[in-house]
Structure formats: C-alpha cells, structure tokens
Coordinates of C-alpha atoms in Angstrom, one line a residue:
M404 CA 0.2 0.0 -0.3
K405 CA 2.6 1.1 -0.5
K406 CA 2.7 0.9 2.3
K407 CA 3.7 0.7 5.9
L408 CA 1.9 -2.4 5.4
S409 CA 3.1 -2.1 9.3
F410 CA -1.2 -1.9 8.2
L411 CA -1.2 -5.9 7.1
L412 CA 0.3 -7.0 10.4
V413 CA -3.1 -5.4 12.5
L414 CA -5.0 -6.8 9.3
L415 CA -3.8 -10.0 8.9
L416 CA -3.3 -10.8 13.2
A417 CA -5.6 -9.5 14.3
L418 CA -9.0 -8.6 13.5
S419 CA -8.6 -6.1 11.0
T420 CA -12.1 -5.8 8.7
F421 CA -11.8 -8.2 6.5
L422 CA -7.8 -9.4 7.5
A423 CA -7.2 -9.4 3.3
A424 CA -5.1 -7.3 0.7
C425 CA -6.6 -9.2 -2.6
G426 CA -4.7 -12.0 -4.8
G427 CA -6.7 -15.7 -4.9
G428 CA -8.6 -17.1 -2.3
S429 CA -12.3 -18.6 -2.9
E430 CA -14.5 -15.7 -2.6
E431 CA -14.9 -13.8 -5.7
P432 CA -16.1 -10.1 -5.5
T433 CA -19.7 -9.7 -6.4
D434 CA -20.6 -8.0 -9.7
T435 CA -23.3 -5.7 -8.8
S436 CA -24.7 -4.8 -11.6
K437 CA -26.6 -7.8 -11.7
G438 CA -29.1 -6.5 -9.4
E439 CA -28.1 -9.4 -6.9
G440 CA -31.6 -9.4 -4.1
D441 CA -33.4 -6.8 -6.2
G442 CA -35.9 -10.0 -7.8
E443 CA -39.8 -9.5 -6.1
T444 CA -40.8 -12.0 -3.6
P445 CA -42.8 -14.9 -5.2
A446 CA -45.7 -14.7 -4.0
T447 CA -46.1 -18.4 -2.4
E448 CA -43.2 -16.4 0.5
E449 CA -44.1 -14.0 3.3
P450 CA -41.9 -11.2 2.4
T451 CA -38.8 -10.0 4.7
E452 CA -37.8 -6.9 6.4
A453 CA -35.3 -5.1 4.3
R454 CA -32.6 -5.1 6.0
E455 CA -30.2 -1.5 6.4
Q456 CA -27.9 -0.8 4.7
V457 CA -25.0 -1.3 7.4
L458 CA -21.6 -2.7 8.2
N459 CA -20.3 -3.3 11.6
L460 CA -16.3 -3.9 11.0
L461 CA -13.3 -4.4 13.4
E462 CA -10.1 -3.1 13.5
S463 CA -7.4 -4.0 15.4
S464 CA -5.8 -0.2 14.8
E465 CA -6.6 3.4 15.0
I466 CA -5.8 5.5 12.1
P467 CA -3.0 7.2 12.4
S468 CA -3.5 9.8 10.2
M469 CA -6.2 11.0 7.3
D470 CA -3.6 13.4 5.3
S471 CA -3.1 11.6 2.0
A472 CA 0.4 13.4 1.8
L473 CA 1.5 11.2 5.0
A474 CA -0.1 8.7 5.7
T475 CA 2.2 5.0 5.3
D476 CA 0.5 2.5 6.5
Q477 CA -2.8 0.6 5.0
V478 CA -5.1 0.9 7.8
S479 CA -4.7 4.8 6.7
F480 CA -5.1 4.0 3.1
I481 CA -8.0 1.2 3.4
V482 CA -10.0 4.7 4.7
M483 CA -8.8 7.2 2.8
N484 CA -9.2 5.1 -0.9
N485 CA -12.8 4.9 0.8
V486 CA -13.4 8.6 1.4
F487 CA -11.5 10.0 -1.0
E488 CA -10.8 9.2 -4.7
G489 CA -7.7 9.7 -6.9
L490 CA -7.8 10.1 -11.5
Y491 CA -8.7 6.4 -10.6
R492 CA -10.0 3.9 -8.3
L493 CA -9.6 0.2 -8.5
G494 CA -12.4 -1.7 -9.1
E495 CA -13.4 -5.7 -10.1
N496 CA -10.2 -7.4 -11.0
D497 CA -8.3 -5.0 -9.8
E498 CA -8.7 -2.8 -12.7
A499 CA -8.2 1.0 -13.2
V500 CA -11.8 2.7 -13.3
L501 CA -12.1 6.0 -14.0
G502 CA -12.6 8.4 -10.6
M503 CA -11.9 12.2 -10.3
A504 CA -10.8 11.9 -13.8
A505 CA -13.7 12.4 -16.6
E506 CA -12.9 10.1 -19.7
E507 CA -9.5 8.3 -20.1
P508 CA -6.4 10.6 -20.5
T509 CA -5.4 12.1 -24.1
V510 CA -1.4 10.6 -24.1
S511 CA 1.4 11.6 -26.3
E512 CA 3.1 9.9 -28.7
D513 CA 5.8 9.2 -27.1
G514 CA 3.5 8.3 -23.4
L515 CA 5.3 11.0 -21.5
V516 CA 2.2 13.5 -21.3
Y517 CA -1.2 13.1 -20.4
T518 CA -3.8 15.1 -20.0
F519 CA -6.8 14.7 -18.1
K520 CA -10.6 16.0 -18.0
I521 CA -11.6 16.2 -14.1
R522 CA -15.3 15.5 -14.2
D523 CA -17.5 17.9 -12.8
A524 CA -17.9 16.9 -8.5
V525 CA -17.9 18.2 -5.7
W526 CA -16.0 18.0 -2.0
S527 CA -18.0 17.4 1.4
N528 CA -18.1 21.4 2.0
G529 CA -19.6 22.1 -1.6
E530 CA -16.7 23.4 -3.0
P531 CA -16.0 22.1 -6.9
V532 CA -12.8 19.5 -7.4
T533 CA -10.1 21.1 -10.0
A534 CA -7.2 20.2 -11.9
Q535 CA -5.3 22.8 -9.3
D536 CA -6.8 20.9 -6.4
F537 CA -4.3 17.7 -8.0
E538 CA -1.8 20.4 -8.6
Y539 CA -1.2 21.3 -4.8
G540 CA -2.1 17.5 -3.4
W541 CA 0.7 16.6 -5.5
K542 CA 3.7 19.7 -5.2
K543 CA 2.5 19.1 -1.1
V544 CA 4.3 15.9 -0.9
L545 CA 6.7 16.5 -3.3
N546 CA 7.5 19.7 -0.7
P547 CA 10.4 19.3 0.9
E548 CA 9.0 21.1 4.2
T549 CA 6.2 17.7 3.9
A550 CA 8.9 15.7 3.9
A551 CA 6.0 13.3 3.1
E552 CA 7.7 9.4 3.0
Y553 CA 5.6 8.5 0.4
A554 CA 7.2 11.2 -2.1
Y555 CA 9.7 9.2 -3.9
I556 CA 6.5 6.8 -5.5
M557 CA 5.7 10.0 -8.1
Y558 CA 8.9 10.2 -8.8
D559 CA 8.3 9.0 -12.5
I560 CA 6.9 12.6 -12.5
K561 CA 9.4 15.5 -14.8
N562 CA 11.6 16.7 -12.0
A563 CA 9.4 15.3 -8.8
A564 CA 12.9 13.7 -7.4
A565 CA 14.5 17.1 -7.8
A566 CA 12.2 19.0 -6.3
N567 CA 11.6 16.6 -3.6
A568 CA 15.4 17.3 -2.8
G569 CA 15.4 21.1 -2.8
E570 CA 17.0 20.8 -6.7
V571 CA 14.8 22.4 -8.4
G572 CA 11.2 24.7 -7.4
L573 CA 8.1 23.0 -7.5
E574 CA 7.1 24.9 -10.4
E575 CA 9.6 23.3 -12.6
V576 CA 7.4 19.3 -11.5
G577 CA 5.2 18.1 -14.3
V578 CA 2.2 18.9 -13.3
K579 CA 0.1 22.0 -14.1
A580 CA -3.1 22.3 -14.2
I581 CA -4.1 23.9 -17.2
D582 CA -7.4 25.7 -16.2
E583 CA -9.9 24.4 -13.2
K584 CA -11.1 21.2 -15.4
T585 CA -7.2 20.4 -17.4
L586 CA -4.7 18.3 -15.7
E587 CA -1.6 17.7 -17.6
V588 CA 1.3 15.8 -16.4
T589 CA 4.9 14.7 -17.6
L590 CA 6.7 11.9 -17.1
E591 CA 10.9 11.2 -17.0
K592 CA 9.4 8.4 -19.0
P593 CA 7.3 5.8 -19.7
V594 CA 5.3 4.2 -17.0
P595 CA 3.2 0.6 -18.2
Y596 CA 1.5 0.8 -15.0
F597 CA 0.8 4.9 -14.4
E598 CA -3.6 4.5 -14.5
A599 CA -3.1 2.0 -11.2
L600 CA -0.3 3.8 -10.2
L601 CA -2.9 7.4 -9.7
S602 CA -5.5 4.8 -7.2
F603 CA -2.9 5.3 -4.8
A604 CA -3.2 7.3 -1.5
T605 CA -0.7 9.7 -2.2
F606 CA -2.1 11.1 -5.3
Y607 CA -5.4 12.0 -4.1
P608 CA -6.1 15.7 -4.8
Q609 CA -6.6 18.3 -1.7
K610 CA -8.3 21.5 -1.9
E611 CA -5.5 24.3 -0.5
S612 CA -7.2 26.9 1.0
F613 CA -8.9 23.9 3.6
V614 CA -5.8 22.6 4.1
T615 CA -4.5 26.1 4.9
E616 CA -7.3 27.1 7.0
Q617 CA -6.9 23.8 9.1
G618 CA -2.8 24.1 9.6
D619 CA -1.5 21.8 11.4
Q620 CA -4.5 20.7 13.3
Y621 CA -5.1 18.8 9.3
G622 CA -6.3 14.9 8.4
L623 CA -6.1 14.5 12.9
E624 CA -9.5 14.9 13.1
A625 CA -13.2 13.7 11.3
D626 CA -14.0 17.7 10.8
T627 CA -10.7 18.4 9.9
V628 CA -10.6 16.8 6.5
I629 CA -12.9 16.7 3.2
Y630 CA -14.0 14.3 1.5
N631 CA -14.7 13.7 -2.5
G632 CA -15.1 9.4 -2.5
P633 CA -18.0 7.4 -2.0
F634 CA -18.0 8.4 1.7
V635 CA -17.3 10.4 4.3
L636 CA -15.4 10.3 7.8
S637 CA -18.8 11.2 10.2
E638 CA -17.2 10.2 13.4
W639 CA -13.7 9.2 14.8
K640 CA -13.6 8.1 18.2
H641 CA -9.7 7.8 18.7
E642 CA -8.4 4.4 19.6
Q643 CA -12.2 3.5 20.0
S644 CA -14.0 3.3 16.7
F645 CA -15.0 5.2 13.3
Q646 CA -17.8 5.8 11.2
L647 CA -18.2 6.1 7.4
K648 CA -21.2 7.9 6.4
K649 CA -22.2 7.9 2.3
N650 CA -20.8 10.7 0.5
A651 CA -24.7 12.5 -0.7
D652 CA -22.8 14.6 -2.8
Y653 CA -20.3 11.9 -4.3
W654 CA -20.8 12.3 -8.1
D655 CA -21.2 8.8 -8.4
A656 CA -23.5 8.4 -5.1
D657 CA -26.0 6.2 -7.1
T658 CA -24.0 3.9 -7.5
V659 CA -23.1 3.5 -3.6
K660 CA -25.8 1.4 -1.5
L661 CA -24.2 1.5 2.0
E662 CA -25.4 4.1 4.2
E663 CA -22.8 3.2 7.2
I664 CA -20.0 1.9 8.3
N665 CA -18.7 1.4 11.7
H666 CA -15.4 0.2 12.6
N667 CA -14.8 -1.0 16.2
I668 CA -11.2 -0.7 17.4
V669 CA -10.2 -4.3 18.8
K670 CA -7.2 -5.5 19.6
D671 CA -8.3 -9.3 20.9
V672 CA -9.4 -11.6 18.7
A673 CA -11.4 -13.8 20.9
T674 CA -13.7 -10.1 21.4
G675 CA -13.7 -9.4 18.6
I676 CA -15.6 -13.2 17.4
N677 CA -17.6 -12.7 20.4
L678 CA -18.8 -9.4 18.9
Y679 CA -20.1 -11.1 15.8
E680 CA -22.0 -14.4 17.5
T681 CA -24.0 -11.9 19.6
G682 CA -24.8 -9.7 15.6
E683 CA -22.3 -6.6 17.1
A684 CA -20.3 -7.8 13.7
D685 CA -20.4 -8.8 10.2
V686 CA -17.1 -9.7 9.7
A687 CA -14.6 -11.1 12.1
G688 CA -11.2 -12.2 11.6
L689 CA -9.6 -15.8 13.2
S690 CA -6.8 -17.1 14.3
A691 CA -5.2 -19.8 14.5
E692 CA -7.1 -21.8 17.7
F693 CA -10.3 -20.6 15.5
V694 CA -9.4 -21.5 12.3
D695 CA -10.4 -25.4 13.0
K696 CA -13.5 -24.3 15.2
Y697 CA -15.0 -22.6 12.4
K698 CA -13.5 -23.7 9.1
E699 CA -16.9 -25.9 8.7
D700 CA -18.4 -22.9 9.4
D701 CA -21.0 -21.8 5.9
N702 CA -20.0 -18.2 6.2
F703 CA -15.8 -19.3 6.9
K704 CA -13.9 -18.0 4.0
T705 CA -9.6 -17.5 3.6
R706 CA -8.2 -15.5 0.9
N707 CA -4.2 -15.6 -0.5
G708 CA -2.9 -12.0 -0.1
T709 CA 0.4 -10.3 -1.6
S710 CA 1.9 -9.0 1.4
V711 CA 4.7 -10.5 3.0
F712 CA 5.9 -9.8 6.6
F713 CA 8.9 -9.5 8.0
L714 CA 11.7 -9.0 10.8
R715 CA 13.3 -5.1 9.9
M716 CA 17.2 -5.8 11.0
N717 CA 18.6 -2.4 12.2
Q718 CA 22.1 -1.8 10.7
G719 CA 22.7 0.9 13.2
D720 CA 23.1 -1.9 16.1
E721 CA 26.2 -3.3 17.1
L722 CA 25.8 -6.7 16.5
L723 CA 22.8 -6.6 13.6
S724 CA 25.9 -4.4 11.5
N725 CA 27.4 -8.0 11.0
V726 CA 26.1 -10.0 8.0
N727 CA 26.8 -13.1 9.4
A728 CA 24.9 -12.8 12.3
R729 CA 21.8 -11.2 10.4
K730 CA 22.3 -14.5 8.3
A731 CA 21.9 -16.4 11.7
I732 CA 19.3 -15.1 13.0
D733 CA 17.2 -15.2 9.9
M734 CA 18.3 -18.3 8.6
A735 CA 17.8 -20.2 12.6
W736 CA 13.6 -19.8 13.1
D737 CA 10.9 -22.5 11.5
K738 CA 8.7 -20.3 9.9
Q739 CA 6.8 -23.0 8.5
A740 CA 6.2 -24.2 12.0
L741 CA 4.7 -20.8 12.2
V742 CA 2.1 -20.7 9.4
D743 CA 0.9 -24.3 10.5
V744 CA 0.7 -23.4 14.0
L745 CA 0.6 -20.1 15.1
L746 CA -1.4 -18.8 11.9
N747 CA -3.0 -21.6 10.3
N748 CA -4.7 -19.4 7.8
G749 CA -3.7 -20.4 4.6
S750 CA -0.2 -17.9 5.1
I751 CA 2.7 -19.3 3.1
P752 CA 6.5 -19.6 4.4
A753 CA 8.5 -16.8 3.1
Y754 CA 12.2 -17.1 2.1
F755 CA 11.9 -14.0 -0.5
L756 CA 10.7 -10.8 -0.5
V757 CA 8.6 -10.3 -3.2
P758 CA 5.3 -12.3 -3.0
Q759 CA 4.4 -14.9 -5.0
E760 CA 1.6 -14.7 -7.6
F761 CA 1.5 -11.7 -7.5
V762 CA 3.1 -10.6 -11.2
V763 CA 4.2 -12.2 -14.0
G764 CA 7.5 -11.1 -16.5
P765 CA 7.7 -10.6 -20.3
D766 CA 7.7 -14.2 -20.4
G767 CA 4.7 -15.1 -19.3
N768 CA 5.9 -16.6 -15.6
D769 CA 6.1 -15.9 -11.8
F770 CA 8.3 -13.5 -11.0
R771 CA 9.3 -15.7 -7.9
S772 CA 10.3 -18.4 -10.5
I773 CA 13.7 -16.5 -11.0
N774 CA 15.3 -16.9 -6.9
G775 CA 13.3 -19.0 -6.1
D776 CA 13.5 -19.6 -2.3
M777 CA 16.7 -18.7 -0.3
N778 CA 18.1 -18.7 3.0
V779 CA 15.8 -21.4 3.8
T780 CA 15.9 -22.5 7.1
D781 CA 19.1 -24.4 8.7
V782 CA 20.0 -24.5 11.8
A783 CA 23.3 -26.0 11.4
A784 CA 23.7 -23.5 9.3
A785 CA 22.3 -20.5 11.3
Q786 CA 25.0 -21.4 14.2
E787 CA 28.9 -21.6 11.6
L788 CA 27.2 -18.4 11.0
W789 CA 26.2 -16.8 14.6
A790 CA 30.0 -18.7 15.7
K791 CA 31.6 -16.1 12.9
A792 CA 29.5 -13.1 13.8
K793 CA 30.6 -13.3 17.5
E794 CA 34.6 -14.0 16.6
E795 CA 34.3 -10.4 13.9
T796 CA 32.8 -8.4 16.3
G797 CA 34.5 -10.1 19.0
I798 CA 30.4 -10.1 20.8
D799 CA 29.3 -13.5 23.5
T800 CA 26.7 -12.7 25.2
Y801 CA 24.1 -9.4 23.5
E802 CA 20.4 -8.6 24.1
L803 CA 18.2 -7.5 21.3
E804 CA 14.8 -5.7 21.8
L805 CA 12.1 -6.7 19.2
L806 CA 10.2 -4.1 17.7
N807 CA 6.3 -5.4 17.4
Y808 CA 2.7 -5.0 17.5
D809 CA 0.3 -4.5 20.7
S810 CA -2.5 -7.2 18.8
D811 CA -2.8 -10.5 21.0
S812 CA -2.3 -12.2 17.8
A813 CA 1.4 -10.4 17.3
K814 CA 2.6 -11.2 20.9
K815 CA 2.3 -14.8 20.3
I816 CA 4.4 -14.7 16.7
G817 CA 6.7 -12.4 19.1
E818 CA 7.1 -14.4 21.9
Y819 CA 7.4 -17.9 19.3
I820 CA 10.4 -16.0 17.6
K821 CA 12.2 -15.3 20.9
E822 CA 12.0 -18.5 21.9
E823 CA 13.3 -20.7 18.7
L824 CA 16.2 -17.0 18.7
E825 CA 17.4 -18.2 22.1
R826 CA 17.2 -22.0 22.1
N827 CA 19.3 -22.1 18.6
L828 CA 21.4 -18.9 19.0
E829 CA 23.8 -19.6 21.5
G830 CA 24.3 -16.0 24.4
L831 CA 20.7 -14.1 22.5
T832 CA 19.0 -13.0 24.7
V833 CA 15.7 -11.3 22.8
T834 CA 13.1 -8.9 24.9
I835 CA 10.0 -7.8 23.5
K836 CA 8.5 -4.1 23.1
Q837 CA 4.9 -3.6 22.7
Q838 CA 3.9 -0.7 21.2
P839 CA 0.6 0.4 19.6
F840 CA 0.4 0.6 15.7
A841 CA 0.6 4.3 15.2
Q842 CA 3.8 4.9 17.9
K843 CA 5.8 1.8 15.9
L844 CA 5.7 3.3 12.7
D845 CA 7.4 6.3 14.4
L846 CA 9.8 4.5 16.5
E847 CA 10.4 2.6 12.8
S848 CA 11.2 6.0 10.9
A849 CA 13.2 7.1 13.1
G850 CA 15.4 4.5 13.5
D851 CA 15.5 3.9 17.5
Y852 CA 14.6 -0.1 17.8
Q853 CA 17.2 -2.9 17.3
F854 CA 15.0 -5.3 14.8
S855 CA 11.2 -5.2 14.5
F856 CA 8.2 -7.4 13.2
A857 CA 6.9 -5.3 9.7
G858 CA 5.6 -5.9 6.8
W859 CA 4.7 -4.3 3.7
G860 CA 2.2 -4.7 0.7
P861 CA 2.4 -3.7 -2.6
D862 CA 1.5 -0.4 -3.9
Y863 CA 1.1 -1.4 -7.6
P864 CA 1.2 -4.5 -9.4
D865 CA 5.2 -4.2 -10.5
P866 CA 8.7 -6.4 -8.6
M867 CA 10.1 -3.0 -7.9
T868 CA 6.9 -1.6 -5.4
F869 CA 8.9 -3.8 -2.9
V870 CA 12.0 -4.1 -4.5
D871 CA 13.3 -0.2 -4.2
M872 CA 12.3 -0.2 -0.2
F873 CA 16.3 -0.3 0.5
V874 CA 17.5 1.8 -1.8
T875 CA 20.3 3.7 -0.2
D876 CA 18.1 6.5 2.0
G877 CA 14.8 5.2 1.2
A878 CA 12.2 6.4 2.6
H879 CA 11.1 3.0 3.7
N880 CA 14.5 1.6 4.3
Q881 CA 14.8 1.6 8.0
T882 CA 17.6 -0.4 7.9
G883 CA 20.4 1.8 7.6
Y884 CA 21.0 -0.3 4.7
S885 CA 23.6 0.3 1.9
S886 CA 24.7 -1.0 -1.3
A887 CA 26.3 0.6 -4.4
E888 CA 25.7 -2.4 -6.5
F889 CA 22.0 -2.9 -5.1
D890 CA 21.3 0.8 -6.1
E891 CA 22.6 0.3 -9.8
K892 CA 20.0 -2.6 -10.3
I893 CA 17.3 -0.2 -9.0
E894 CA 18.0 2.4 -11.4
F895 CA 19.1 0.5 -14.3
A896 CA 15.0 -1.3 -13.4
K897 CA 13.4 2.2 -13.6
N898 CA 15.3 3.5 -16.4
E899 CA 15.2 0.5 -18.5
T900 CA 11.6 1.2 -21.0
S901 CA 12.7 -0.8 -24.1
D902 CA 14.3 -4.5 -23.0
L903 CA 11.6 -5.3 -20.4
E904 CA 13.4 -8.5 -19.7
A905 CA 16.5 -7.3 -18.6
R906 CA 14.6 -5.1 -16.9
W907 CA 13.3 -8.0 -14.5
Q908 CA 16.2 -9.6 -14.2
A909 CA 17.7 -6.4 -13.0
M910 CA 14.4 -6.7 -10.2
A911 CA 15.1 -10.2 -9.4
D912 CA 19.2 -9.4 -8.9
A913 CA 18.2 -7.1 -6.7
E914 CA 16.3 -8.9 -4.4
K915 CA 19.1 -11.9 -4.4
I916 CA 22.0 -9.0 -3.0
L917 CA 19.0 -7.9 -0.5
M918 CA 19.1 -12.0 0.6
D919 CA 22.8 -12.1 0.4
D920 CA 23.0 -9.4 2.7
A921 CA 19.8 -10.6 5.2
V922 CA 19.0 -7.3 5.3
I923 CA 15.3 -8.4 6.1
S924 CA 14.5 -12.0 8.0
P925 CA 11.7 -12.4 5.9
M926 CA 8.2 -14.4 8.1
Y927 CA 5.7 -15.7 5.6
Q928 CA 3.6 -14.1 2.9
K929 CA 0.1 -13.7 4.2
G930 CA -2.7 -15.5 3.7
S931 CA -6.1 -14.7 6.1
A932 CA -9.4 -16.5 7.4
Y933 CA -12.3 -14.9 8.0
L934 CA -16.1 -14.7 8.6
E935 CA -18.4 -12.9 7.1
K936 CA -22.3 -12.7 7.3
E937 CA -23.6 -14.4 4.6
Y938 CA -25.9 -11.0 3.9
V939 CA -22.4 -9.4 3.2
K940 CA -21.7 -9.1 -0.4
G941 CA -19.9 -6.4 -2.7
I942 CA -16.7 -5.9 -1.5
L943 CA -13.2 -5.8 -2.9
R944 CA -10.5 -7.0 -2.1
H945 CA -7.2 -5.9 -3.8
A946 CA -4.1 -7.2 -4.5
F947 CA -2.6 -4.1 -4.3
G948 CA -3.0 -0.2 -3.1
A949 CA -5.7 -0.5 -0.4
D950 CA -6.8 -3.6 0.8
Y951 CA -10.9 -3.1 0.0
S952 CA -13.3 -0.4 -0.8
Y953 CA -16.9 -0.4 -0.3
K954 CA -18.0 1.7 -3.2
W955 CA -20.2 -1.0 -4.7
A956 CA -20.3 -3.7 -1.3
H957 CA -23.7 -3.7 0.1
V958 CA -26.2 -5.3 2.2
E959 CA -28.4 -7.8 1.3

C-alpha cells in the first residue's frame, strides 16, 4: 500500500476489518451490476424485512493519519480509499476505473504527457474538485518541507525527484493545472502501470484553501478533513471507533448502497469473534486457535494475499551491523511451524521479499520463478554463521529488543521468535517491546529500534514496489542498509523501458542481493481466514494499493 504495511499486520493478525489484501482465495467479489437480491418475492413466501444498509466491522488499530500526503500505513490507506478519490480507483479484478477523471486521458506519442479532464464533482463542503486540487496535493507531497515518506512514488513525474530534494522549485514539476478542469502530467519516462498507480492514496487531490485553514490540525480529526469519495469519515473516536457514512454529494452516489460503515477498534481476536457471534460485527478475523473451530462454518472464508511480513534488522545496531549475525538470525528459526501452528490461515513461509503469484514477467512466468526460495531455515548453518559473527564482533552474549505490534496474535508470534532464536543461537537474549500501531511506525521511522516485526503490501502491480524500499537513504529503508550494487540494479530497472527482460532480471538481481546481505528476515506471505455474514456482498479486495473498496458493497 505502499504501504507501510505494518498496516497489514493489524489486518492479518488481529481483527482487522477483513484481513486481506486481495489475490486468490475462495471468495470472489460480487458483480453488483446484476442486481443481486432485487427480484420480486414469490407470492408463496412471506416478504422479508429489508435489512439496513449498514456494515459493522472490526479494526485492530487506530487510524494514524488522514492526510494523504503523510500517510504510510494500510489502515489509513483503506479508510482514505473509501472517503477520497483520485483520478482513478481500483474496480473489480484490480482494474483501474475512472474516478475524478471524466474520461480516459489523451497521451502524447512518446507516452510522456497525459492530459486529464476532471469531472464535475464536489468536495463534502460543496466546493468543486478542480485540476488545481491535484496540482496542489501532489506538489505538497513533493515539497521538501512536508517530509513525505511516500514522495518517491511520484518520482516518475518530470523533475519530481529534483524538487523533492530541493534542487529545483516546485514550479518545475511536471504537474500543471491548465485550467479548472484540465490537468497536464509530464513523466520522465513511460510508466506502463501509470493508471493503476494513480489510484494510490499519495496521488489524491487536496483543497489548498481548506488545508491552509486547518493548519497543523489537518487530517487529525474527522472534521478537519473534507472528502470527495463514496463516503465521509463522519465520526472518529480515537483508539475506540470510527464511522463512515455515505457521501450524498459524491458524483456516483447512486452506485453506493451502504449508508453507514461502523468500525470498532478491538485488539483481541476472541473479543471480535464474540461480537460477530452476537451480531455486533459482520466480519471477524480468525487467529490459528479459532480456524479449526469455524472451518466448517458456512460463513468461513480464506484468502491468499500479496503482503509479505518480515523482521526488519537495524544495521545501526552493534551486532546487526554484521552480515553473518543477520544471516544467522534469518536462518535459525522455523518459518513453516509459524504458518502451520500460529497462523493456520493459508499463509505460507517466506524465503523471499517479492511474493508468489503477484506479477508475471515478459516471459509469462511468475517473478518468483527466477530466484525461488533463498536463505531457507537451516539451524546448523545458522549456528556456524553465529559463531563467525561472534568472532568478528568480539561479542559473546547480546540482548536484542524486538519491536512488536500490540495485538494478541502479534504477541504470540513475538514470543515464538524469541523462543526459537534463544534456543538456537547461544548467548542471544530477546526482549519484546509491544507498541500501539502509530507509535510503532514512528519508532521505525526514527530508527529507534534494534529489530522489528514489520510487513509490506504492494502499492502497484510491479516488483519494484517491494525491492526499491531498500535503496540507500530510501524513505522506507529503515534499516540503515546501503549497497552501491543494489542501488545500481534498482536505478537500471527504473530507467529501462525498452528491454523488459533485462529490467525484470535487474529487479531479481536486486532481490538476491538483499537476501545475500540478509537485510531482512522474511517471515510469511499473508493468507487470511475470517468469518463474514452471508448478507455481506460486493466488497472488493485488492492485490495492491488499499486492501478494500466499499463503493460497490451492500447488505443483501
């Protein structure tokens, strides 16, 4: 998303709303165009009372930010995806469909200049959505003073990187409102997935006059934001709950069936299941101990995801600056047992960064087929590496603190990793620091941790959304890692537009370098198991970007 996907953990592990970024699984989105459930009641049956168009959902985390220029996590992105709208949004099968763009853009022959017409739409305060709102919102992201972690996702735009570095003025960026309803975007090079990229939250518009009026309070409360999407954030009780209501002024309001979506913040899985059983929640995530109990239930569902969770290792740490120590940690614990016992929800062990069944290359094969599995669990080899690390660092005993999420499931996973590492790596002691979601993100961004339980979900359909996280001084490279060879591979892949096979190979080479250097210890590719009431229809679950869209959802 993308997504600091640390988001995703809350979604996957505890009770998030539906626990999934999309991609496979037994459930298919409902085709709402077929008018499901709208037929007449047979004369021989008593008519049933119409159910209110209200969804009651669970979330395991507070929303960290509602400022699209600053948000980095999936919890924020999911909410934003449903209350804001960019030029495009993701529809069924993750196809980019028109949003604030009234029609498909005109594109220059060289594929560099896009001209968009903005549809007649209004913000929730009644003001029109204009091309200037896009120019302002995007340049706010690129303004060095904003310090937006996601600014790099705009670097395909002409002069965006230079402006973000303070080397040229924002007026040099290739985003220009020609008039109130015409937006011109000039790229540095053609981007084959550009339309899908524009559905991502960082590309949302912002109304400059309103943002200026709110000052440093913008994005912090429900009433310090205005909305142009299918819903509005109508209520936000921090750390307790938040509510979305249908936006009557949305340009496509007739399509939106739900009147209200209520989210309760609940960190304990058992509590969420109890709310589901008593009818106070329509969807509930399942942790391992509940999967077997409910797997025969008619409302039990599973999904395969494209998010990958990993242990992030801070190379500013005395021990973790040593590559053999990092490799030992990566190979010393049993990932298969983690997914089989603690998750039990369709997740698979990860010996990679870029997930399986996410994207295919120019040859038609899954990206994963190039490198396959790397650094598979091997305790004996890990112990040899650990001995080398001790010799190289002069460290015989060491204490590492694991920065963890504060959900019940995350706590169990943290304790499992502690037990595995302490048993297999002599002299290592692991302590665990559990933090609320937003605080954990802040500590990682500040580099104030030793190693952490983290994750990433894709922002757009390309391996680059994973591998470029770790470029030197990258906004999401919170490990202190730097490799000239790795940076060269990424730079080549970002600029190669003619030889697609060479580009693909460069990204695979970059992933291999990361694993050889043990920058992270991959844990698992996310699957999810959950209960969903039979009357819940039409929720779209996405493989990249925000996990869920409720625009087409309804209660049958």
